[in-house]
PDB file of C-alpha atoms in Angstrom:
ATOM      1  CA  MET A   1     -92.841 101.531  -9.058  1.00  0.00           C
ATOM      2  CA  THR A   2     -93.247 100.520 -13.114  1.00  0.00           C
ATOM      3  CA  GLU A   3     -89.462 102.780 -13.711  1.00  0.00           C
ATOM      4  CA  PHE A   4     -87.812 100.157 -10.476  1.00  0.00           C
ATOM      5  CA  LEU A   5     -88.824  97.156 -12.137  1.00  0.00           C
ATOM      6  CA  ILE A   6     -87.764  97.740 -15.594  1.00  0.00           C
ATOM      7  CA  ALA A   7     -84.187  99.335 -14.089  1.00  0.00           C
ATOM      8  CA  LEU A   8     -83.938  96.592 -12.411  1.00  0.00           C
ATOM      9  CA  ILE A   9     -84.444  94.030 -15.353  1.00  0.00           C
ATOM     10  CA  VAL A  10     -82.013  95.760 -17.251  1.00  0.00           C
ATOM     11  CA  VAL A  11     -79.714  94.983 -14.857  1.00  0.00           C
ATOM     12  CA  VAL A  12     -80.360  91.371 -14.059  1.00  0.00           C
ATOM     13  CA  VAL A  13     -79.762  91.493 -17.933  1.00  0.00           C
ATOM     14  CA  VAL A  14     -76.839  93.269 -18.003  1.00  0.00           C
ATOM     15  CA  PHE A  15     -75.409  91.178 -15.429  1.00  0.00           C
ATOM     16  CA  LEU A  16     -76.042  87.774 -16.869  1.00  0.00           C
ATOM     17  CA  MET A  17     -74.785  88.877 -19.838  1.00  0.00           C
ATOM     18  CA  MET A  18     -71.508  89.791 -18.514  1.00  0.00           C
ATOM     19  CA  GLY A  19     -71.258  85.465 -17.064  1.00  0.00           C
ATOM     20  CA  VAL A  20     -71.481  84.685 -19.797  1.00  0.00           C
ATOM     21  CA  ARG A  21     -68.690  82.940 -21.318  1.00  0.00           C
ATOM     22  CA  VAL A  22     -68.276  80.963 -24.996  1.00  0.00           C
ATOM     23  CA  VAL A  23     -65.055  79.298 -25.456  1.00  0.00           C
ATOM     24  CA  ARG A  24     -63.997  78.529 -29.068  1.00  0.00           C
ATOM     25  CA  GLN A  25     -62.630  75.405 -30.202  1.00  0.00           C
ATOM     26  CA  GLY A  26     -59.196  74.841 -30.127  1.00  0.00           C
ATOM     27  CA  TYR A  27     -58.602  77.092 -27.087  1.00  0.00           C
ATOM     28  CA  VAL A  28     -59.601  76.613 -23.673  1.00  0.00           C
ATOM     29  CA  TYR A  29     -59.960  79.850 -21.192  1.00  0.00           C
ATOM     30  CA  THR A  30     -58.683  79.565 -17.303  1.00  0.00           C
ATOM     31  CA  VAL A  31     -60.910  81.054 -14.818  1.00  0.00           C
ATOM     32  CA  GLU A  32     -60.022  83.330 -11.548  1.00  0.00           C
ATOM     33  CA  ARG A  33     -61.976  83.226  -8.665  1.00  0.00           C
ATOM     34  CA  LEU A  34     -60.792  86.177  -6.329  1.00  0.00           C
ATOM     35  CA  GLY A  35     -57.732  85.660  -8.476  1.00  0.00           C
ATOM     36  CA  LYS A  36     -57.372  81.713  -7.655  1.00  0.00           C
ATOM     37  CA  PHE A  37     -57.610  79.343 -10.925  1.00  0.00           C
ATOM     38  CA  THR A  38     -60.603  77.488 -10.445  1.00  0.00           C
ATOM     39  CA  LEU A  39     -61.060  75.982 -13.668  1.00  0.00           C
ATOM     40  CA  ALA A  40     -59.678  75.727 -17.414  1.00  0.00           C
ATOM     41  CA  ALA A  41     -62.625  75.837 -19.333  1.00  0.00           C
ATOM     42  CA  GLN A  42     -63.263  74.060 -22.343  1.00  0.00           C
ATOM     43  CA  PRO A  43     -64.793  75.212 -25.711  1.00  0.00           C
ATOM     44  CA  GLY A  44     -68.424  75.744 -25.229  1.00  0.00           C
ATOM     45  CA  LEU A  45     -70.673  77.879 -23.659  1.00  0.00           C
ATOM     46  CA  HIS A  46     -69.730  78.577 -20.167  1.00  0.00           C
ATOM     47  CA  VAL A  47     -71.949  80.754 -17.467  1.00  0.00           C
ATOM     48  CA  ILE A  48     -69.062  82.659 -14.607  1.00  0.00           C
ATOM     49  CA  ILE A  49     -69.818  85.193 -11.306  1.00  0.00           C
ATOM     50  CA  PRO A  50     -69.824  88.755 -12.930  1.00  0.00           C
ATOM     51  CA  PHE A  51     -67.303  91.050 -11.247  1.00  0.00           C
ATOM     52  CA  VAL A  52     -66.754  87.177  -8.799  1.00  0.00           C
ATOM     53  CA  ASP A  53     -64.861  85.174 -12.077  1.00  0.00           C
ATOM     54  CA  ARG A  54     -62.821  86.246 -14.419  1.00  0.00           C
ATOM     55  CA  VAL A  55     -61.155  84.438 -17.541  1.00  0.00           C
ATOM     56  CA  GLY A  56     -57.411  84.767 -16.720  1.00  0.00           C
ATOM     57  CA  GLN A  57     -56.138  83.180 -20.475  1.00  0.00           C
ATOM     58  CA  LYS A  58     -56.867  82.550 -23.159  1.00  0.00           C
ATOM     59  CA  VAL A  59     -54.533  78.579 -24.340  1.00  0.00           C
ATOM     60  CA  ASN A  60     -53.819  77.493 -27.257  1.00  0.00           C
ATOM     61  CA  MET A  61     -54.159  74.030 -27.642  1.00  0.00           C
ATOM     62  CA  MET A  62     -53.478  73.344 -31.229  1.00  0.00           C
ATOM     63  CA  GLU A  63     -50.349  72.450 -32.679  1.00  0.00           C
ATOM     64  CA  GLN A  64     -48.094  75.012 -33.315  1.00  0.00           C
ATOM     65  CA  VAL A  65     -44.554  76.098 -34.369  1.00  0.00           C
ATOM     66  CA  LEU A  66     -42.321  78.588 -32.755  1.00  0.00           C
ATOM     67  CA  ASP A  67     -39.401  79.707 -35.468  1.00  0.00           C
ATOM     68  CA  ILE A  68     -36.528  79.801 -33.820  1.00  0.00           C
ATOM     69  CA  PRO A  69     -33.463  82.773 -35.022  1.00  0.00           C
ATOM     70  CA  GLY A  70     -30.527  82.134 -36.215  1.00  0.00           C
ATOM     71  CA  GLN A  71     -27.841  81.243 -33.895  1.00  0.00           C
ATOM     72  CA  GLU A  72     -23.371  81.937 -34.635  1.00  0.00           C
ATOM     73  CA  ILE A  73     -22.717  78.747 -32.268  1.00  0.00           C
ATOM     74  CA  ILE A  74     -19.012  77.407 -32.732  1.00  0.00           C
ATOM     75  CA  THR A  75     -18.781  73.547 -33.035  1.00  0.00           C
ATOM     76  CA  LYS A  76     -15.854  71.469 -31.504  1.00  0.00           C
ATOM     77  CA  ASP A  77     -13.151  71.593 -34.157  1.00  0.00           C
ATOM     78  CA  ASN A  78     -13.633  75.902 -33.126  1.00  0.00           C
ATOM     79  CA  ALA A  79     -15.671  76.385 -36.634  1.00  0.00           C
ATOM     80  CA  MET A  80     -18.402  79.240 -36.557  1.00  0.00           C
ATOM     81  CA  VAL A  81     -21.633  78.148 -38.266  1.00  0.00           C
ATOM     82  CA  GLY A  82     -24.940  79.565 -38.836  1.00  0.00           C
ATOM     83  CA  VAL A  83     -27.777  77.848 -37.221  1.00  0.00           C
ATOM     84  CA  ASP A  84     -31.090  78.261 -38.278  1.00  0.00           C
ATOM     85  CA  ALA A  85     -34.951  76.043 -36.821  1.00  0.00           C
ATOM     86  CA  VAL A  86     -38.245  75.638 -35.664  1.00  0.00           C
ATOM     87  CA  VAL A  87     -40.144  73.960 -33.143  1.00  0.00           C
ATOM     88  CA  PHE A  88     -43.469  72.419 -33.129  1.00  0.00           C
ATOM     89  CA  PHE A  89     -45.197  71.609 -29.241  1.00  0.00           C
ATOM     90  CA  GLN A  90     -49.163  71.749 -28.456  1.00  0.00           C
ATOM     91  CA  VAL A  91     -49.483  72.615 -25.050  1.00  0.00           C
ATOM     92  CA  LEU A  92     -51.617  69.628 -22.878  1.00  0.00           C
ATOM     93  CA  ASP A  93     -52.649  71.909 -19.338  1.00  0.00           C
ATOM     94  CA  ALA A  94     -54.102  74.645 -19.920  1.00  0.00           C
ATOM     95  CA  GLY A  95     -53.449  75.646 -16.418  1.00  0.00           C
ATOM     96  CA  LYS A  96     -50.000  74.100 -16.643  1.00  0.00           C
ATOM     97  CA  ALA A  97     -49.171  76.578 -19.519  1.00  0.00           C
ATOM     98  CA  ALA A  98     -50.614  79.288 -17.781  1.00  0.00           C
ATOM     99  CA  TYR A  99     -49.511  79.699 -14.152  1.00  0.00           C
ATOM    100  CA  GLU A 100     -46.276  77.057 -14.638  1.00  0.00           C
ATOM    101  CA  VAL A 101     -44.432  79.236 -16.269  1.00  0.00           C
ATOM    102  CA  HIS A 102     -44.464  83.194 -17.529  1.00  0.00           C
ATOM    103  CA  ASN A 103     -44.095  83.825 -21.253  1.00  0.00           C
ATOM    104  CA  LEU A 104     -45.025  80.307 -22.214  1.00  0.00           C
ATOM    105  CA  TYR A 105     -43.028  81.132 -26.070  1.00  0.00           C
ATOM    106  CA  SER A 106     -39.939  83.067 -24.956  1.00  0.00           C
ATOM    107  CA  SER A 107     -39.796  80.283 -22.961  1.00  0.00           C
ATOM    108  CA  ILE A 108     -39.097  77.500 -25.573  1.00  0.00           C
ATOM    109  CA  MET A 109     -37.081  79.733 -27.307  1.00  0.00           C
ATOM    110  CA  ALA A 110     -35.152  80.821 -25.591  1.00  0.00           C
ATOM    111  CA  LEU A 111     -34.379  76.974 -23.635  1.00  0.00           C
ATOM    112  CA  THR A 112     -33.923  75.198 -27.434  1.00  0.00           C
ATOM    113  CA  THR A 113     -31.172  77.714 -28.283  1.00  0.00           C
ATOM    114  CA  THR A 114     -29.796  76.652 -24.999  1.00  0.00           C
ATOM    115  CA  ASN A 115     -29.682  72.722 -26.093  1.00  0.00           C
ATOM    116  CA  LEU A 116     -28.889  73.842 -29.790  1.00  0.00           C
ATOM    117  CA  ARG A 117     -26.016  75.003 -28.841  1.00  0.00           C
ATOM    118  CA  THR A 118     -25.208  72.250 -26.638  1.00  0.00           C
ATOM    119  CA  VAL A 119     -25.640  70.364 -28.975  1.00  0.00           C
ATOM    120  CA  MET A 120     -23.615  70.867 -31.834  1.00  0.00           C
ATOM    121  CA  GLY A 121     -21.187  72.554 -30.025  1.00  0.00           C
ATOM    122  CA  SER A 122     -20.449  68.822 -28.638  1.00  0.00           C
ATOM    123  CA  MET A 123     -20.017  67.767 -32.344  1.00  0.00           C
ATOM    124  CA  ASP A 124     -17.010  69.020 -35.417  1.00  0.00           C
ATOM    125  CA  LEU A 125     -18.850  70.731 -38.223  1.00  0.00           C
ATOM    126  CA  ASP A 126     -18.336  67.158 -40.428  1.00  0.00           C
ATOM    127  CA  GLU A 127     -21.031  65.615 -37.924  1.00  0.00           C
ATOM    128  CA  THR A 128     -22.952  68.856 -37.743  1.00  0.00           C
ATOM    129  CA  LEU A 129     -23.107  68.901 -41.768  1.00  0.00           C
ATOM    130  CA  SER A 130     -23.515  64.831 -42.252  1.00  0.00           C
ATOM    131  CA  LYS A 131     -25.706  64.542 -38.774  1.00  0.00           C
ATOM    132  CA  ARG A 132     -28.855  65.992 -38.905  1.00  0.00           C
ATOM    133  CA  ASP A 133     -31.558  63.497 -37.048  1.00  0.00           C
ATOM    134  CA  GLU A 134     -28.928  63.012 -34.356  1.00  0.00           C
ATOM    135  CA  ILE A 135     -28.587  66.270 -33.517  1.00  0.00           C
ATOM    136  CA  ASN A 136     -32.840  66.713 -34.180  1.00  0.00           C
ATOM    137  CA  ALA A 137     -33.419  63.900 -31.866  1.00  0.00           C
ATOM    138  CA  ARG A 138     -30.461  65.302 -29.200  1.00  0.00           C
ATOM    139  CA  LEU A 139     -32.720  68.597 -28.913  1.00  0.00           C
ATOM    140  CA  LEU A 140     -36.520  66.664 -29.151  1.00  0.00           C
ATOM    141  CA  SER A 141     -35.397  64.654 -26.309  1.00  0.00           C
ATOM    142  CA  VAL A 142     -34.186  67.487 -23.462  1.00  0.00           C
ATOM    143  CA  VAL A 143     -36.122  70.124 -25.021  1.00  0.00           C
ATOM    144  CA  ASP A 144     -39.626  68.030 -24.771  1.00  0.00           C
ATOM    145  CA  HIS A 145     -37.917  66.804 -21.079  1.00  0.00           C
ATOM    146  CA  ALA A 146     -37.569  70.253 -19.934  1.00  0.00           C
ATOM    147  CA  THR A 147     -41.041  71.623 -21.135  1.00  0.00           C
ATOM    148  CA  SER A 148     -42.841  68.744 -19.701  1.00  0.00           C
ATOM    149  CA  PRO A 149     -43.594  70.629 -16.135  1.00  0.00           C
ATOM    150  CA  TRP A 150     -45.147  73.146 -18.536  1.00  0.00           C
ATOM    151  CA  GLY A 151     -47.881  71.034 -19.769  1.00  0.00           C
ATOM    152  CA  VAL A 152     -46.006  71.769 -22.601  1.00  0.00           C
ATOM    153  CA  LYS A 153     -45.310  68.348 -25.578  1.00  0.00           C
ATOM    154  CA  ILE A 154     -42.367  69.369 -27.753  1.00  0.00           C
ATOM    155  CA  THR A 155     -43.661  67.148 -31.022  1.00  0.00           C
ATOM    156  CA  ARG A 156     -40.923  67.874 -33.088  1.00  0.00           C
ATOM    157  CA  VAL A 157     -37.185  69.520 -33.171  1.00  0.00           C
ATOM    158  CA  GLU A 158     -36.025  70.060 -36.748  1.00  0.00           C
ATOM    159  CA  ILE A 159     -32.774  72.506 -38.985  1.00  0.00           C
ATOM    160  CA  LYS A 160     -33.861  74.327 -40.936  1.00  0.00           C
ATOM    161  CA  ASP A 161     -30.543  75.804 -42.175  1.00  0.00           C
ATOM    162  CA  ILE A 162     -26.426  75.546 -41.394  1.00  0.00           C
ATOM    163  CA  ARG A 163     -24.763  78.227 -42.815  1.00  0.00           C
ATOM    164  CA  PRO A 164     -20.764  77.653 -42.269  1.00  0.00           C
ATOM    165  CA  PRO A 165     -18.391  80.326 -42.298  1.00  0.00           C
ATOM    166  CA  LEU A 166     -17.101  81.462 -46.808  1.00  0.00           C
ATOM    167  CA  ASP A 167     -13.678  80.211 -46.873  1.00  0.00           C
ATOM    168  CA  ILE A 168     -14.710  76.915 -45.013  1.00  0.00           C
ATOM    169  CA  SER A 169     -17.935  76.397 -47.868  1.00  0.00           C
ATOM    170  CA  ASN A 170     -15.011  77.152 -50.577  1.00  0.00           C
ATOM    171  CA  ALA A 171     -13.036  74.686 -48.700  1.00  0.00           C
ATOM    172  CA  MET A 172     -15.443  72.467 -48.941  1.00  0.00           C
ATOM    173  CA  ALA A 173     -16.683  72.860 -51.958  1.00  0.00           C
ATOM    174  CA  ARG A 174     -12.569  72.650 -54.092  1.00  0.00           C
ATOM    175  CA  GLN A 175     -12.451  69.037 -51.402  1.00  0.00           C
ATOM    176  CA  MET A 176     -15.973  67.709 -53.179  1.00  0.00           C
ATOM    177  CA  LYS A 177     -14.582  69.029 -56.362  1.00  0.00           C
ATOM    178  CA  ALA A 178     -10.729  67.297 -56.043  1.00  0.00           C
ATOM    179  CA  GLU A 179     -13.429  63.965 -54.832  1.00  0.00           C
ATOM    180  CA  ARG A 180     -15.759  63.604 -57.579  1.00  0.00           C
ATOM    181  CA  GLU A 181     -12.307  64.226 -59.666  1.00  0.00           C
ATOM    182  CA  LYS A 182     -10.782  61.032 -58.392  1.00  0.00           C
ATOM    183  CA  ARG A 183     -13.661  59.571 -58.513  1.00  0.00           C
ATOM    184  CA  ALA A 184     -14.723  60.137 -62.599  1.00  0.00           C
ATOM    185  CA  GLU A 185     -10.290  59.097 -63.059  1.00  0.00           C
ATOM    186  CA  ILE A 186     -11.086  55.685 -61.288  1.00  0.00           C
ATOM    187  CA  LEU A 187     -14.161  55.054 -63.116  1.00  0.00           C
ATOM    188  CA  GLU A 188     -11.750  55.409 -66.325  1.00  0.00           C
ATOM    189  CA  ALA A 189      -8.719  53.942 -65.284  1.00  0.00           C
ATOM    190  CA  GLU A 190     -11.391  50.581 -64.289  1.00  0.00           C
ATOM    191  CA  ALA A 191     -13.344  51.045 -68.047  1.00  0.00           C
ATOM    192  CA  SER A 192      -9.277  51.195 -70.233  1.00  0.00           C
ATOM    193  CA  ARG A 193      -8.922  47.899 -67.376  1.00  0.00           C
ATOM    194  CA  ALA A 194     -11.805  46.278 -68.851  1.00  0.00           C
ATOM    195  CA  SER A 195     -11.033  47.511 -72.293  1.00  0.00           C
ATOM    196  CA  ALA A 196      -8.247  46.399 -71.891  1.00  0.00           C
ATOM    197  CA  ILE A 197      -9.244  43.001 -70.890  1.00  0.00           C
ATOM    198  CA  LEU A 198     -11.747  42.967 -73.259  1.00  0.00           C
ATOM    199  CA  ARG A 199      -9.437  42.805 -76.077  1.00  0.00           C
ATOM    200  CA  ALA A 200      -6.625  41.458 -75.185  1.00  0.00           C
ATOM    201  CA  GLU A 201      -9.473  38.412 -74.198  1.00  0.00           C
ATOM    202  CA  GLY A 202     -10.766  38.783 -77.682  1.00  0.00           C
ATOM    203  CA  GLU A 203      -6.731  38.546 -79.501  1.00  0.00           C
ATOM    204  CA  LYS A 204      -6.230  35.507 -77.513  1.00  0.00           C
ATOM    205  CA  GLN A 205      -9.718  33.585 -78.987  1.00  0.00           C
ATOM    206  CA  SER A 206      -8.362  34.832 -82.225  1.00  0.00           C
ATOM    207  CA  GLN A 207      -5.018  33.585 -81.582  1.00  0.00           C
ATOM    208  CA  ILE A 208      -6.683  29.798 -80.539  1.00  0.00           C
ATOM    209  CA  LEU A 209      -9.249  30.175 -82.940  1.00  0.00           C
ATOM    210  CA  SER A 210      -6.438  30.641 -85.985  1.00  0.00           C
ATOM    211  CA  ALA A 211      -3.963  27.641 -84.590  1.00  0.00           C
ATOM    212  CA  GLU A 212      -7.253  25.639 -84.735  1.00  0.00           C
ATOM    213  CA  GLY A 213      -7.653  26.727 -88.200  1.00  0.00           C
ATOM    214  CA  ARG A 214      -4.166  26.333 -89.252  1.00  0.00           C
ATOM    215  CA  ARG A 215      -4.551  22.902 -87.343  1.00  0.00           C
ATOM    216  CA  GLU A 216      -6.822  21.601 -89.141  1.00  0.00           C
ATOM    217  CA  ALA A 217      -5.343  23.019 -92.420  1.00  0.00           C
ATOM    218  CA  ALA A 218      -2.845  20.976 -91.454  1.00  0.00           C
ATOM    219  CA  PHE A 219      -4.338  18.392 -91.677  1.00  0.00           C
ATOM    220  CA  ARG A 220      -6.625  18.661 -94.139  1.00  0.00           C
ATOM    221  CA  ASP A 221      -3.063  19.538 -96.588  1.00  0.00           C
ATOM    222  CA  ALA A 222      -1.341  16.449 -95.445  1.00  0.00           C
ATOM    223  CA  GLU A 223      -4.212  13.669 -96.256  1.00  0.00           C
ATOM    224  CA  ALA A 224      -5.004  15.493 -99.331  1.00  0.00           C
ATOM    225  CA  ARG A 225      -1.189  14.962 -99.185  1.00  0.00           C
ATOM    226  CA  GLU A 226      -1.282  11.373 -98.329  1.00  0.00           C
ATOM    227  CA  ARG A 227      -4.193  11.086-100.695  1.00  0.00           C
ATOM    228  CA  GLU A 228      -2.418  11.622-103.799  1.00  0.00           C
ATOM    229  CA  ALA A 229       0.978  10.359-103.192  1.00  0.00           C
ATOM    230  CA  GLU A 230      -1.725   6.999-103.042  1.00  0.00           C
ATOM    231  CA  ALA A 231      -3.098   7.575-105.838  1.00  0.00           C
ATOM    232  CA  GLU A 232       0.457   8.008-107.097  1.00  0.00           C
ATOM    233  CA  ALA A 233       1.315   5.043-106.117  1.00  0.00           C
ATOM    234  CA  ARG A 234      -1.922   3.119-107.473  1.00  0.00           C
ATOM    235  CA  ALA A 235      -0.396   4.837-110.766  1.00  0.00           C
ATOM    236  CA  THR A 236       3.037   4.239-110.614  1.00  0.00           C
ATOM    237  CA  HIS A 237       1.983   0.078-109.710  1.00  0.00           C
ATOM    238  CA  MET A 238       0.351  -0.184-112.443  1.00  0.00           C
ATOM    239  CA  VAL A 239       2.094   1.444-115.539  1.00  0.00           C
ATOM    240  CA  SER A 240       4.336  -1.450-113.268  1.00  0.00           C
ATOM    241  CA  GLN A 241       1.707  -3.742-114.611  1.00  0.00           C
ATOM    242  CA  ALA A 242       1.710  -2.712-117.890  1.00  0.00           C
ATOM    243  CA  ILE A 243       5.828  -2.166-118.595  1.00  0.00           C
ATOM    244  CA  ALA A 244       5.364  -5.945-116.649  1.00  0.00           C
ATOM    245  CA  GLU A 245       2.856  -7.711-119.137  1.00  0.00           C
ATOM    246  CA  SER A 246       3.871  -5.145-122.406  1.00  0.00           C
ATOM    247  CA  GLY A 247       7.918  -5.205-122.040  1.00  0.00           C
ATOM    248  CA  SER A 248       9.522  -2.350-123.565  1.00  0.00           C
ATOM    249  CA  GLN A 249       6.586  -1.281-125.793  1.00  0.00           C
ATOM    250  CA  ALA A 250       4.879   0.073-123.348  1.00  0.00           C
ATOM    251  CA  ILE A 251       8.167   2.113-122.546  1.00  0.00           C
ATOM    252  CA  ASN A 252       8.409   2.998-125.711  1.00  0.00           C
ATOM    253  CA  TYR A 253       5.013   4.380-125.046  1.00  0.00           C
ATOM    254  CA  PHE A 254       5.569   6.546-122.379  1.00  0.00           C
ATOM    255  CA  ILE A 255       8.563   8.564-123.285  1.00  0.00           C
ATOM    256  CA  ALA A 256       6.597   8.960-126.639  1.00  0.00           C
ATOM    257  CA  GLN A 257       4.081  10.286-124.637  1.00  0.00           C
ATOM    258  CA  LYS A 258       6.456  12.358-121.991  1.00  0.00           C
ATOM    259  CA  TYR A 259       8.704  13.380-125.464  1.00  0.00           C
ATOM    260  CA  THR A 260       5.387  14.916-127.429  1.00  0.00           C
ATOM    261  CA  GLU A 261       4.820  16.822-124.955  1.00  0.00           C
ATOM    262  CA  ALA A 262       7.873  18.743-124.216  1.00  0.00           C
ATOM    263  CA  VAL A 263       7.912  19.188-127.687  1.00  0.00           C
ATOM    264  CA  ALA A 264       4.428  20.782-127.829  1.00  0.00           C
ATOM    265  CA  LYS A 265       5.659  23.090-124.508  1.00  0.00           C
ATOM    266  CA  PHE A 266       9.053  24.248-126.114  1.00  0.00           C
ATOM    267  CA  ALA A 267       6.600  25.495-129.179  1.00  0.00           C
ATOM    268  CA  THR A 268       3.712  27.441-126.771  1.00  0.00           C
ATOM    269  CA  SER A 269       7.038  28.981-124.769  1.00  0.00           C
ATOM    270  CA  PRO A 270       5.850  32.974-124.909  1.00  0.00           C
ATOM    271  CA  ASN A 271      10.275  33.050-124.725  1.00  0.00           C
ATOM    272  CA  ALA A 272      11.452  32.335-127.491  1.00  0.00           C
ATOM    273  CA  LYS A 273       9.666  32.263-131.721  1.00  0.00           C
ATOM    274  CA  THR A 274      12.743  29.654-133.530  1.00  0.00           C
ATOM    275  CA  ILE A 275      14.393  26.984-131.082  1.00  0.00           C
ATOM    276  CA  LEU A 276      16.996  25.552-132.664  1.00  0.00           C
ATOM    277  CA  PHE A 277      17.524  21.746-131.522  1.00  0.00           C
ATOM    278  CA  PRO A 278      19.042  18.359-132.746  1.00  0.00           C
ATOM    279  CA  VAL A 279      15.875  16.230-133.544  1.00  0.00           C
ATOM    280  CA  GLU A 280      16.589  13.182-134.118  1.00  0.00           C
ATOM    281  CA  ALA A 281      14.116  11.788-137.393  1.00  0.00           C
ATOM    282  CA  THR A 282      14.314   7.920-137.080  1.00  0.00           C
ATOM    283  CA  GLN A 283      14.245   8.612-132.746  1.00  0.00           C
ATOM    284  CA  LEU A 284      10.621   9.566-133.410  1.00  0.00           C
ATOM    285  CA  ILE A 285       9.004   7.582-136.173  1.00  0.00           C
ATOM    286  CA  GLY A 286      10.694   4.599-134.099  1.00  0.00           C
ATOM    287  CA  THR A 287       9.142   5.322-131.056  1.00  0.00           C
ATOM    288  CA  LEU A 288       5.456   6.497-133.697  1.00  0.00           C
ATOM    289  CA  GLY A 289       6.165   3.077-134.642  1.00  0.00           C
ATOM    290  CA  GLY A 290       6.290   1.102-132.006  1.00  0.00           C
ATOM    291  CA  ILE A 291       3.095   3.087-130.285  1.00  0.00           C
ATOM    292  CA  GLY A 292       0.978   2.084-133.517  1.00  0.00           C
ATOM    293  CA  GLU A 293       1.926  -1.429-132.982  1.00  0.00           C
ATOM    294  CA  LEU A 294       1.086  -0.581-129.265  1.00  0.00           C
ATOM    295  CA  ALA A 295      -2.098   0.335-130.620  1.00  0.00           C
ATOM    296  CA  LYS A 296      -2.264  -2.834-133.190  1.00  0.00           C
ATOM    297  CA  GLU A 297      -2.133  -5.328-130.567  1.00  0.00           C
ATOM    298  CA  ALA A 298      -4.639  -3.725-128.342  1.00  0.00           C
ATOM    299  CA  LEU A 299      -6.996  -3.665-131.200  1.00  0.00           C
ATOM    300  CA  ASN A 300      -6.358  -7.386-131.963  1.00  0.00           C
ATOM    301  CA  SER A 301      -6.653  -8.533-128.156  1.00  0.00           C
ATOM    302  CA  ASN A 302      -9.702  -6.759-128.969  1.00  0.00           C
ATOM    303  CA  PRO A 303     -12.007  -6.876-132.170  1.00  0.00           C
ATOM    304  CA  PRO A 304     -14.907  -5.006-132.619  1.00  0.00           C
ATOM    305  CA  SER A 305     -18.787  -6.219-133.273  1.00  0.00           C
ATOM    306  CA  SER A 306     -17.937  -4.424-136.937  1.00  0.00           C
ATOM    307  CA  PRO A 307     -18.680  -6.858-140.159  1.00  0.00           C
ATOM    308  CA  PRO A 308     -15.184  -7.882-141.351  1.00  0.00           C
ATOM    309  CA  PRO A 309     -12.730  -5.823-143.860  1.00  0.00           C
ATOM    310  CA  PRO A 310     -13.548  -6.120-147.212  1.00  0.00           C
ATOM    311  CA  PRO A 311      -9.907  -7.836-148.845  1.00  0.00           C
ATOM    312  CA  ALA A 312      -6.873  -6.507-149.368  1.00  0.00           C
ATOM    313  CA  GLN A 313      -5.613  -4.865-152.424  1.00  0.00           C
ATOM    314  CA  THR A 314      -2.270  -4.701-153.790  1.00  0.00           C
ATOM    315  CA  ARG A 315      -0.920  -1.176-152.805  1.00  0.00           C
ATOM    316  CA  ARG A 316       2.157   0.168-154.276  1.00  0.00           C
ATOM    317  CA  ALA A 317       5.142   0.477-151.927  1.00  0.00           C
ATOM    318  CA  ALA A 318       5.812   4.063-150.852  1.00  0.00           C
ATOM    319  CA  PRO A 319       9.624   4.194-151.432  1.00  0.00           C
ATOM    320  CA  SER A 320      11.652   4.627-148.680  1.00  0.00           C
ATOM    321  CA  VAL A 321      12.890   6.911-147.132  1.00  0.00           C
ATOM    322  CA  PRO A 322      17.229   7.852-146.963  1.00  0.00           C
ATOM    323  CA  PRO A 323      17.070   8.870-142.457  1.00  0.00           C
ATOM    324  CA  SER A 324      18.707  12.255-143.011  1.00  0.00           C
ATOM    325  CA  ALA A 325      21.346  12.894-140.171  1.00  0.00           C
ATOM    326  CA  GLY A 326      19.708  15.490-138.393  1.00  0.00           C
ATOM    327  CA  GLY A 327      17.979  18.728-138.496  1.00  0.00           C
ATOM    328  CA  ASP A 328      17.158  22.827-137.628  1.00  0.00           C
ATOM    329  CA  ARG A 329      14.037  23.497-136.091  1.00  0.00           C
TER     330      ARG A 329
END
């Protein structure tokens, strides 16, 4: 009897252990009773009826990434390109994901590949290379709509790589190089034009300033000549007054002064050391005598404040010098 009870207890414990299930975080277990889906077990401890209930599938509820293998796609302009993509998705309904579709991962991959060919096949090569965001958005919309009955949410679809043919890549490289060279030439031409404009502007400004300088200099020269003419006019007026007041004596003074200056210039000339020209000694003496008379008149008209001179003494008359007809100098 005791052995029977022990055996019964062992059977009960084993039976209870077979009915206990622990669901891990991030997963949902589907429970099937007699082959029919009845419960989606959430993370935690669950008890099922052994031999009646069983765990059907363990569905991953975390966001997952599915790598789409490289595909050869013909674009609208008949260019063959290789494309790699990735799909991010998350299961929202474990029951639908487990029983609405067979092999969820293969189904999503096939659906994404098909729509990738459809979307990129309707675009030119240049559009496929430059409009990745548009391709991603269209794929996301189409694939998410198609997988919604499976309890799956497509979060993102990304194009990893687009590989054009080698000859097209070379042509694109040459095109890019030509475009860069064109831009460089345009920039150099614009720089040269700007430099020429600045240089011409500088020359223009320089000419304007030079012309203003010449005009100012001309004004200054004209003013100087005007002042010189006024001074000459005043000097001429003063000389005229002196001549009018003194008569021939003033004229003799000026003539003697100019005559003496001319003789001095001849004497100091570097071109000749010996000068031969006729000089009238009597005229020079007469001129000097006129100068002496002018000096005496000036002294008599303006007597100095010195004491009176001593009485005149009898001086011996100087012998007269006979005038010479001419002399050689």
